[in-house]
CSV table of C-alpha atoms and ligand atoms in Angstrom, one decimal:
chain,number,residue,atom,x,y,z
A,19,MET,CA,-20.3,-11.5,21.1
A,20,THR,CA,-16.8,-12.8,20.2
A,21,ILE,CA,-14.0,-13.8,22.4
A,22,TYR,CA,-10.5,-13.4,20.9
A,23,ARG,CA,-8.0,-15.8,22.5
A,24,GLY,CA,-4.3,-15.4,22.3
A,25,GLN,CA,-1.2,-13.8,23.7
A,26,ILE,CA,-2.5,-10.3,24.5
A,27,LEU,CA,-0.2,-7.3,25.3
A,28,ASP,CA,-1.1,-3.7,26.1
A,29,THR,CA,0.0,-0.7,28.2
A,30,PRO,CA,-3.0,0.9,30.0
A,31,LYS,CA,-0.7,2.2,32.7
A,32,SER,CA,2.3,4.3,31.4
A,33,PRO,CA,5.7,2.6,31.9
A,34,PHE,CA,7.0,6.2,32.1
A,35,THR,CA,5.1,6.6,35.4
A,36,GLY,CA,5.5,3.3,37.1
A,37,GLY,CA,3.2,1.1,34.9
A,38,ALA,CA,4.4,-2.1,33.2
A,39,LEU,CA,3.4,-4.2,30.2
A,40,ARG,CA,0.0,-5.9,30.8
A,41,VAL,CA,0.4,-9.5,29.7
A,42,GLU,CA,-2.2,-12.2,29.2
A,43,SER,CA,-0.2,-15.1,27.8
A,44,ASP,CA,-3.4,-17.1,27.3
A,45,GLY,CA,-5.8,-14.3,27.4
A,46,GLY,CA,-9.3,-13.5,26.2
A,47,VAL,CA,-10.9,-10.2,25.1
A,48,VAL,CA,-14.6,-10.2,24.8
A,49,VAL,CA,-16.0,-7.9,22.1
A,50,ARG,CA,-19.7,-6.8,21.9
A,51,ASP,CA,-20.9,-4.3,19.3
A,52,GLY,CA,-17.3,-3.1,18.7
A,53,ARG,CA,-16.7,-2.5,22.4
A,54,ILE,CA,-14.6,-4.4,24.9
A,55,ASP,CA,-16.9,-6.2,27.2
A,56,GLY,CA,-14.4,-8.4,29.1
A,57,PHE,CA,-10.7,-9.0,29.5
A,58,GLY,CA,-8.5,-11.4,31.4
A,59,PRO,CA,-7.2,-15.0,31.4
A,60,PHE,CA,-9.0,-17.0,28.8
A,61,GLY,CA,-10.3,-19.6,31.3
A,62,GLN,CA,-11.9,-16.9,33.4
A,63,VAL,CA,-13.4,-15.0,30.4
A,64,ARG,CA,-14.7,-18.3,28.9
A,65,SER,CA,-16.6,-19.3,32.1
A,66,ALA,CA,-18.2,-15.9,32.2
A,67,HIS,CA,-19.2,-16.3,28.5
A,68,PRO,CA,-19.6,-20.0,27.9
A,69,ASP,CA,-21.8,-19.7,24.7
A,70,ASP,CA,-19.9,-17.1,22.8
A,71,GLU,CA,-17.9,-17.6,19.6
A,72,VAL,CA,-14.1,-18.0,20.2
A,73,VAL,CA,-11.6,-16.9,17.7
A,74,THR,CA,-8.2,-18.4,18.4
A,75,LEU,CA,-5.1,-16.4,17.4
A,76,ASP,CA,-2.9,-19.4,17.4
A,77,SER,CA,0.5,-17.7,17.4
A,78,GLY,CA,2.0,-14.2,17.5
A,79,VAL,CA,0.6,-11.5,19.7
A,80,LEU,CA,-2.5,-9.3,19.8
A,81,ILE,CA,-1.8,-5.7,20.5
A,82,PRO,CA,-3.9,-2.5,20.4
A,83,GLY,CA,-4.4,-0.7,17.1
A,84,LEU,CA,-1.3,1.5,16.4
A,85,VAL,CA,-1.6,5.3,16.5
A,86,ASP,CA,0.4,7.4,14.2
A,87,THR,CA,0.4,11.0,15.5
A,88,HIS,CA,2.2,12.6,12.5
A,89,VAL,CA,2.0,11.4,8.9
A,90,HIS,CA,1.8,13.2,5.5
A,91,TYR,CA,-0.8,11.8,3.1
A,92,PRO,CA,0.6,13.5,-0.1
A,93,GLN,CA,4.1,12.1,0.5
A,94,VAL,CA,3.2,8.4,0.3
A,95,ARG,CA,4.8,8.1,-3.2
A,96,VAL,CA,8.1,9.9,-2.3
A,97,ILE,CA,9.2,7.9,0.7
A,98,GLY,CA,12.9,7.2,0.6
A,99,GLY,CA,14.3,10.4,-0.8
A,100,LEU,CA,17.5,10.2,1.2
A,101,GLY,CA,20.5,12.4,1.5
A,102,MET,CA,19.1,15.9,2.1
A,103,PRO,CA,18.4,18.1,5.1
A,104,LEU,CA,14.8,19.4,5.7
A,105,LEU,CA,14.7,22.5,3.5
A,106,ASP,CA,16.4,20.9,0.5
A,107,TRP,CA,14.2,17.8,0.9
A,108,LEU,CA,11.1,19.9,0.9
A,109,GLU,CA,12.1,21.8,-2.2
A,110,HIS,CA,13.3,18.9,-4.3
A,111,CYS,CA,11.3,15.9,-3.0
A,112,ALA,CA,8.2,16.6,-1.1
A,113,LEU,CA,6.7,19.9,-2.5
A,114,PRO,CA,6.9,19.0,-6.2
A,115,GLU,CA,4.8,15.8,-5.4
A,116,GLU,CA,2.4,17.8,-3.1
A,117,ALA,CA,1.8,20.2,-6.0
A,118,ARG,CA,0.6,17.3,-8.2
A,119,LEU,CA,-2.4,16.8,-5.9
A,120,VAL,CA,-4.0,19.9,-7.6
A,121,ASP,CA,-5.4,17.3,-10.0
A,122,PRO,CA,-8.3,15.6,-8.1
A,123,SER,CA,-8.0,12.3,-9.9
A,124,TYR,CA,-4.3,12.2,-9.0
A,125,ALA,CA,-5.2,13.0,-5.4
A,126,GLU,CA,-7.7,10.1,-5.4
A,127,GLY,CA,-5.0,7.7,-6.4
A,128,VAL,CA,-2.7,9.0,-3.7
A,129,ALA,CA,-5.4,8.8,-1.1
A,130,HIS,CA,-6.0,5.2,-2.0
A,131,ASP,CA,-2.3,4.4,-1.7
A,132,PHE,CA,-2.0,6.2,1.6
A,133,VAL,CA,-5.0,4.7,3.4
A,134,ARG,CA,-4.0,1.2,2.2
A,135,SER,CA,-0.4,1.7,3.4
A,136,LEU,CA,-1.6,3.0,6.8
A,137,THR,CA,-4.0,0.1,7.5
A,138,GLN,CA,-1.5,-2.5,6.2
A,139,ALA,CA,0.9,-1.2,8.8
A,140,GLY,CA,-1.7,-1.8,11.6
A,141,THR,CA,-2.3,1.9,12.1
A,142,THR,CA,-5.9,2.3,13.2
A,143,SER,CA,-5.8,6.0,14.2
A,144,ALA,CA,-3.8,8.8,12.7
A,145,LEU,CA,-3.3,12.5,12.8
A,146,VAL,CA,-2.7,13.2,9.1
A,147,PHE,CA,-1.1,16.2,7.4
A,148,GLY,CA,-3.5,16.7,4.5
A,149,SER,CA,-3.0,18.5,1.3
A,150,HIS,CA,-2.8,22.2,0.3
A,151,TYR,CA,-5.9,21.6,-1.9
A,152,PRO,CA,-9.4,21.2,-0.5
A,153,ALA,CA,-10.5,18.6,-3.1
A,154,ALA,CA,-7.5,16.4,-2.2
A,155,VAL,CA,-8.4,16.6,1.5
A,156,ASP,CA,-11.9,15.5,0.6
A,157,ALA,CA,-10.4,12.6,-1.3
A,158,LEU,CA,-8.5,11.5,1.8
A,159,PHE,CA,-11.5,11.6,4.1
A,160,THR,CA,-13.7,9.9,1.5
A,161,GLU,CA,-11.2,7.0,1.1
A,162,ALA,CA,-10.6,6.8,4.9
A,163,GLU,CA,-14.4,6.5,5.4
A,164,ARG,CA,-14.6,3.7,2.9
A,165,VAL,CA,-11.8,1.7,4.4
A,166,GLY,CA,-12.2,2.4,8.1
A,167,PRO,CA,-9.3,4.1,10.0
A,168,ARG,CA,-9.9,6.9,12.5
A,169,ILE,CA,-8.5,9.9,10.7
A,170,THR,CA,-7.9,13.4,12.0
A,171,ALA,CA,-6.7,15.7,9.2
A,172,GLY,CA,-6.9,19.1,7.7
A,173,LEU,CA,-6.1,21.5,4.8
A,174,VAL,CA,-2.4,22.4,4.9
A,175,LEU,CA,-2.0,26.2,5.0
A,176,SER,CA,0.9,28.4,3.8
A,177,ASP,CA,1.0,31.9,2.5
A,178,ARG,CA,4.7,32.6,1.9
A,179,ILE,CA,8.1,31.1,1.0
A,180,LEU,CA,6.8,27.8,-0.5
A,181,ARG,CA,6.4,27.5,-4.3
A,182,ASP,CA,3.5,29.7,-5.5
A,183,ASP,CA,1.1,26.9,-6.4
A,184,LEU,CA,1.0,25.7,-2.8
A,185,LEU,CA,0.1,29.2,-1.4
A,186,THR,CA,-3.3,30.6,-0.3
A,187,THR,CA,-4.4,33.7,1.6
A,188,PRO,CA,-5.6,33.9,5.2
A,189,GLU,CA,-9.1,34.7,4.0
A,190,GLN,CA,-9.3,31.7,1.6
A,191,ALA,CA,-7.7,29.5,4.2
A,192,ASP,CA,-10.4,30.5,6.7
A,193,ARG,CA,-13.2,29.7,4.2
A,194,ASP,CA,-11.8,26.4,3.0
A,195,SER,CA,-10.9,25.1,6.4
A,196,ARG,CA,-14.3,25.9,7.9
A,197,ALA,CA,-16.0,24.3,5.0
A,198,LEU,CA,-13.9,21.1,5.3
A,199,ALA,CA,-14.5,21.0,9.1
A,200,ARG,CA,-18.2,21.3,8.5
A,201,ARG,CA,-18.2,18.4,6.1
A,202,TRP,CA,-15.9,16.1,8.0
A,203,HIS,CA,-15.5,16.9,11.7
A,204,GLY,CA,-17.4,14.3,13.7
A,205,LYS,CA,-18.5,12.4,10.6
A,206,GLY,CA,-18.1,8.7,11.6
A,207,ARG,CA,-14.4,8.3,12.6
A,208,MET,CA,-13.3,11.5,10.8
A,209,ARG,CA,-12.2,14.6,12.7
A,210,TYR,CA,-10.7,17.9,11.6
A,211,ALA,CA,-7.3,19.5,12.4
A,212,VAL,CA,-6.3,23.1,11.7
A,213,THR,CA,-3.0,22.6,9.9
A,214,PRO,CA,-0.6,25.5,9.1
A,215,ARG,CA,2.5,23.8,7.5
A,216,PHE,CA,5.0,25.5,9.7
A,217,SER,CA,5.6,29.1,10.9
A,218,LEU,CA,8.3,29.5,8.2
A,219,SER,CA,5.6,29.3,5.5
A,220,CYS,CA,2.9,31.3,7.4
A,221,THR,CA,2.6,35.0,8.1
A,222,ASP,CA,1.2,36.2,11.4
A,223,GLU,CA,-2.0,36.9,9.6
A,224,MET,CA,-2.3,33.3,8.5
A,225,LEU,CA,-1.5,32.0,12.0
A,226,ALA,CA,-4.0,34.5,13.5
A,227,ALA,CA,-6.7,33.1,11.1
A,228,CYS,CA,-5.8,29.6,12.4
A,229,GLY,CA,-6.2,30.9,16.0
A,230,ARG,CA,-9.7,32.2,15.2
A,231,ILE,CA,-10.8,28.9,13.7
A,232,LEU,CA,-9.5,26.9,16.6
A,233,ALA,CA,-11.3,29.2,19.1
A,234,ASP,CA,-14.6,29.0,17.2
A,235,LEU,CA,-14.5,25.2,16.6
A,236,ASP,CA,-13.8,24.0,20.1
A,237,THR,CA,-13.4,20.3,19.4
A,238,VAL,CA,-11.1,20.4,16.4
A,239,LEU,CA,-7.4,19.7,16.8
A,240,PHE,CA,-4.4,21.7,15.8
A,241,THR,CA,-1.2,20.4,14.3
A,242,SER,CA,2.0,21.8,12.8
A,243,HIS,CA,5.8,21.4,12.8
A,244,ILE,CA,8.3,22.9,15.4
A,245,ASN,CA,12.0,23.0,16.1
A,246,GLU,CA,13.0,20.4,13.5
A,247,ASN,CA,16.1,21.6,11.8
A,248,VAL,CA,18.7,24.2,12.9
A,249,ALA,CA,18.6,26.2,9.6
A,250,GLU,CA,14.8,26.3,9.7
A,251,ILE,CA,14.8,27.4,13.3
A,252,ALA,CA,17.2,30.3,12.6
A,253,GLN,CA,14.9,31.6,9.9
A,254,VAL,CA,11.7,31.3,12.0
A,255,THR,CA,13.2,33.0,15.1
A,256,GLY,CA,14.5,35.8,12.8
A,257,LEU,CA,11.1,36.3,11.1
A,258,PHE,CA,9.0,36.2,14.3
A,259,GLU,CA,11.6,37.8,16.6
A,260,SER,CA,10.7,35.1,19.2
A,261,ASP,CA,11.4,31.5,19.8
A,262,TYR,CA,9.6,28.9,17.6
A,263,LEU,CA,6.9,28.1,20.1
A,264,GLY,CA,6.2,31.9,20.5
A,265,SER,CA,5.3,32.1,16.8
A,266,TYR,CA,2.3,29.8,17.6
A,267,ALA,CA,1.6,30.8,21.2
A,268,ARG,CA,1.0,34.4,20.3
A,269,HIS,CA,-2.0,33.3,18.2
A,270,GLY,CA,-3.5,30.9,20.8
A,271,LEU,CA,-2.3,27.8,19.0
A,272,VAL,CA,-0.6,26.0,21.9
A,273,GLY,CA,-3.1,24.1,24.1
A,274,PRO,CA,-4.3,20.6,25.0
A,275,ARG,CA,-5.6,20.1,21.4
A,276,SER,CA,-2.3,20.9,19.8
A,277,VAL,CA,0.2,18.4,18.5
A,278,PHE,CA,3.6,19.6,17.3
A,279,ALA,CA,5.9,17.4,15.2
A,280,HIS,CA,9.6,17.0,15.9
A,281,ASN,CA,10.7,19.4,18.6
A,282,VAL,CA,14.3,18.2,18.4
A,283,HIS,CA,16.1,21.5,19.2
A,284,VAL,CA,14.0,23.0,21.9
A,285,SER,CA,14.8,25.3,24.8
A,286,ASP,CA,13.7,24.7,28.4
A,287,SER,CA,11.4,27.6,28.4
A,288,GLU,CA,9.6,26.3,25.3
A,289,LEU,CA,9.3,22.9,27.0
A,290,ALA,CA,7.8,24.6,30.0
A,291,GLY,CA,5.4,26.4,27.7
A,292,LEU,CA,4.4,23.1,26.0
A,293,GLY,CA,4.0,21.2,29.3
A,294,GLY,CA,2.1,24.0,31.0
A,295,ALA,CA,-0.3,24.3,28.1
A,296,GLY,CA,-0.9,20.5,28.0
A,297,ALA,CA,0.2,20.4,24.3
A,298,GLY,CA,1.6,17.2,22.8
A,299,VAL,CA,4.7,16.4,20.7
A,300,ALA,CA,4.8,13.8,17.9
A,301,HIS,CA,8.3,12.2,18.0
A,302,CYS,CA,9.3,11.1,14.5
A,303,PRO,CA,12.5,9.1,14.9
A,304,THR,CA,13.2,7.8,11.4
A,305,SER,CA,12.6,11.2,9.9
A,306,ASN,CA,14.9,12.8,12.4
A,307,ALA,CA,17.6,10.4,11.4
A,308,ALA,CA,16.9,10.4,7.7
A,309,LEU,CA,17.0,14.2,7.3
A,310,GLY,CA,19.8,14.4,9.9
A,311,SER,CA,17.6,16.6,12.0
A,312,GLY,CA,19.0,15.4,15.3
A,313,LEU,CA,18.4,13.2,18.4
A,314,PHE,CA,15.1,13.8,20.2
A,315,PRO,CA,15.6,15.0,23.8
A,316,LEU,CA,13.0,12.7,25.4
A,317,ARG,CA,14.3,13.0,28.9
A,318,ARG,CA,13.8,16.8,28.9
A,319,HIS,CA,10.3,16.4,27.5
A,320,LEU,CA,9.4,14.0,30.3
A,321,ALA,CA,11.0,16.3,32.9
A,322,HIS,CA,8.7,19.1,31.7
A,323,ASP,CA,5.6,16.8,31.6
A,324,VAL,CA,5.2,17.2,27.9
A,325,ARG,CA,3.0,14.5,26.4
A,326,VAL,CA,4.9,12.5,23.7
A,327,ALA,CA,3.9,9.8,21.3
A,328,LEU,CA,5.2,8.3,18.0
A,329,GLY,CA,4.7,9.5,14.5
A,330,THR,CA,6.1,8.1,11.2
A,331,ASP,CA,6.4,11.5,9.4
A,332,VAL,CA,6.0,9.7,6.1
A,333,GLY,CA,7.5,10.7,3.6
A,334,ALA,CA,10.6,12.1,5.4
A,335,GLY,CA,10.1,9.1,7.7
A,336,THR,CA,11.0,5.9,6.0
A,337,GLY,CA,7.7,4.0,6.1
A,338,PHE,CA,4.4,3.4,7.8
A,339,ALA,CA,5.6,0.8,10.3
A,340,LEU,CA,5.4,2.1,13.9
A,341,PHE,CA,7.5,-0.9,14.9
A,342,LYS,CA,10.4,0.7,13.0
A,343,GLU,CA,9.7,4.1,14.6
A,344,GLY,CA,9.8,2.4,18.0
A,345,LEU,CA,13.1,0.7,17.3
A,346,GLN,CA,14.6,4.0,16.0
A,347,ALA,CA,13.3,5.8,19.1
A,348,TYR,CA,15.2,3.2,21.1
A,349,PHE,CA,18.3,3.7,19.1
A,350,ALA,CA,18.2,7.5,19.4
A,351,GLN,CA,18.0,7.3,23.2
A,352,GLN,CA,20.9,4.8,23.3
A,353,LEU,CA,23.0,7.2,21.2
A,354,LEU,CA,22.3,10.0,23.6
A,355,GLY,CA,24.1,8.1,26.3
A,356,PRO,CA,23.5,9.5,29.8
A,357,ASP,CA,21.1,12.1,28.3
A,358,GLY,CA,18.9,9.4,26.8
A,359,VAL,CA,16.0,7.5,28.3
A,360,PRO,CA,16.6,3.7,28.4
A,361,LEU,CA,13.5,2.5,26.6
A,362,THR,CA,12.0,-1.0,27.1
A,363,SER,CA,9.6,-2.7,24.8
A,364,ALA,CA,6.7,-1.7,27.1
A,365,HIS,CA,7.7,2.0,26.6
A,366,LEU,CA,7.8,1.5,22.8
A,367,LEU,CA,4.3,-0.1,22.8
A,368,HIS,CA,3.0,2.7,25.0
A,369,LEU,CA,4.4,5.4,22.7
A,370,ALA,CA,2.8,3.6,19.7
A,371,THR,CA,-0.6,3.1,21.2
A,372,THR,CA,-2.0,4.5,24.5
A,373,ALA,CA,0.2,7.6,24.4
A,374,GLY,CA,-0.8,8.3,20.8
A,375,ALA,CA,-4.5,7.9,21.6
A,376,ASP,CA,-4.0,10.4,24.5
A,377,LEU,CA,-2.3,12.9,22.2
A,378,LEU,CA,-5.1,12.7,19.6
A,379,GLY,CA,-7.8,13.1,22.2
A,380,LEU,CA,-9.2,9.6,21.6
A,381,PRO,CA,-9.9,8.2,25.1
A,382,ASP,CA,-11.9,5.3,23.7
A,383,VAL,CA,-8.9,3.6,22.1
A,384,GLY,CA,-5.2,2.8,22.8
A,385,ASP,CA,-5.5,-0.3,24.9
A,386,PHE,CA,-7.8,-3.2,25.9
A,387,THR,CA,-9.4,-1.6,29.0
A,388,VAL,CA,-13.0,-2.8,29.3
A,389,GLY,CA,-15.4,-0.2,27.8
A,390,LYS,CA,-13.0,0.9,25.1
A,391,ARG,CA,-13.5,0.3,21.4
A,392,PHE,CA,-11.9,-2.9,20.0
A,393,ASP,CA,-9.1,-1.5,17.7
A,394,ALA,CA,-6.5,-4.3,17.5
A,395,VAL,CA,-3.6,-5.7,15.5
A,396,TRP,CA,-2.8,-9.4,15.3
A,397,VAL,CA,1.0,-9.6,14.7
A,398,ARG,CA,1.5,-13.0,13.2
A,399,PRO,CA,4.7,-13.6,11.2
A,400,ALA,CA,4.7,-16.2,8.5
A,401,ASP,CA,6.1,-19.5,9.6
A,402,GLY,CA,9.9,-19.8,9.5
A,403,THR,CA,10.6,-16.0,9.2
A,404,SER,CA,13.1,-14.5,11.6
A,405,LEU,CA,10.3,-12.9,13.7
A,406,ASP,CA,8.5,-16.2,13.9
A,407,ILE,CA,11.6,-17.9,15.1
A,408,ALA,CA,12.4,-15.1,17.6
A,409,LEU,CA,8.8,-15.1,19.0
A,410,ARG,CA,8.9,-18.9,19.5
A,411,ASN,CA,12.1,-18.5,21.4
A,412,ALA,CA,11.3,-15.4,23.4
A,413,ALA,CA,12.1,-15.6,27.1
A,414,ASP,CA,8.9,-13.8,28.2
A,415,ALA,CA,6.2,-11.4,27.0
A,416,ASP,CA,8.4,-8.3,27.3
A,417,ASP,CA,11.1,-10.1,25.3
A,418,ALA,CA,8.5,-11.2,22.7
A,419,LEU,CA,7.4,-7.6,22.3
A,420,ALA,CA,11.1,-6.5,21.9
A,421,LYS,CA,11.4,-9.0,19.1
A,422,VAL,CA,8.3,-7.4,17.4
A,423,PHE,CA,9.9,-4.0,17.5
A,424,ALA,CA,13.3,-5.3,16.4
A,425,LEU,CA,12.1,-7.5,13.6
A,426,GLY,CA,8.5,-6.6,12.9
A,427,SER,CA,7.3,-5.1,9.6
A,428,THR,CA,4.0,-4.4,7.9
A,429,ALA,CA,4.2,-7.9,6.4
A,430,ASP,CA,3.7,-9.3,9.9
A,431,VAL,CA,0.4,-7.4,10.4
A,432,HIS,CA,-1.9,-10.3,9.8
A,433,GLN,CA,-5.2,-8.9,10.8
A,434,VAL,CA,-6.6,-5.5,11.9
A,435,TRP,CA,-9.8,-4.6,13.6
A,436,ILE,CA,-11.4,-1.2,14.1
A,437,ASP,CA,-14.5,-1.0,16.3
A,438,GLY,CA,-14.5,-4.8,16.2
A,439,ASP,CA,-14.8,-4.9,12.4
A,440,PRO,CA,-12.0,-6.7,10.5
A,441,ILE,CA,-10.4,-4.3,8.0
A,442,ASP,CA,-9.8,-5.3,4.4
A,443,LEU,CA,-6.0,-4.8,4.2
A,444,GLN,CA,-6.2,-4.8,0.3
A,445,ARG,CA,-3.3,-7.1,-0.1
A,446,ALA,CA,-3.1,-8.8,-3.4
A,447,GLY,CA,-3.5,-12.6,-3.4
B,503,GUN,N1,8.2,21.0,7.9
B,503,GUN,C1,7.4,21.6,7.0
B,503,GUN,N2,6.9,20.7,6.2
B,503,GUN,C2,7.4,19.5,6.5
B,503,GUN,C3,7.3,18.2,6.0
B,503,GUN,O1,6.6,18.0,5.0
B,503,GUN,N3,8.1,17.3,6.5
B,503,GUN,C4,8.8,17.5,7.6
B,503,GUN,N4,9.5,16.5,8.2
B,503,GUN,N5,9.0,18.7,8.1
B,503,GUN,C5,8.3,19.7,7.6
B,504,ZN,ZN1,6.0,16.3,9.1
């Protein structure tokens, strides 16, 4: 057994429903066989476990492993394509790169870059938009298995509107998705997600095929995009003669295993549908800002009991750091004025950890509750950096956490554990 000693912060009780940041300023978390066996003030934990090894995290903070609920693996090399709205960005930036993954050896390189970037950011669990090509999805799972993060991902499906080399048929999609799910769903930390790209690029026949897979494989997840951009929404509602949610709901794709990304321009009746079905929404704040998609109506989601957590949406999103997403989520709510939700640092941590684990159906991770798996991030800035100075001068733990979101970057992620095992962050030097 190992006791990790340091300033420990987590959010087992949601700050959106009366909870607060849980703080152990000189805390101990006891880890046995990858599981949390004890938690509390260090003195108390130490007297219960006098003979166990102690690892002292001498500065910075220990937080739960971060959870990214929406991130695109084939877009890792095109982050930062600024200046375009969604449909132009897809055509000129994302899709040409996604088509390159038809070459399995190119895909292997991208998978390597992606998993490395994810873990360097302190992300220990993610719901990942895969590739349009089965071999490239295999490459992602293979690399994730080698390095360690919990990955839920799937073959991206489209049968219209996108460039030809990214299209498949509903029949082929069915065969390929089921074969990938058989290979990967439940293998170690890997799980499968049925992944139509968005209704705009899928016919009713394709979405119906997705519905059949989801009904047959009762523990796989479902993920797609919804209500991101006004031009996109106008096309979808025209094609389906319904609202955006209706294009998925008519095929049984809206339920507790569903995670929809964006949902910026959403009607109250769609929010009621999402809340009633227990579906989740991945809020991707830097992407919403970078593509000019809009400001996320968090208050209305909360009012309809829609589950929400953070996603980076790399590569429209501007990086893998969930700290930056948290800060941008805070900015967006500020900009909404009276329609926004004033977010504290505890809200941001919750959205980046416990809420994400909930959205992904991972009840064993997200915070340091005894019995959960030890997925953790030691945020320890280099001496003399602005975050180091800010942390040393923080008024209290909530303030220290606010500093992490304001100033933290992937460079401040000093160590990462998954199931109690340290992860090789593959940094040079
Ligand atoms: N909608 C369909 N595909 C995409 C994508 O790759 N990124 C974003 N942000 N929205 C999408
Ligand atoms: Zn996306």
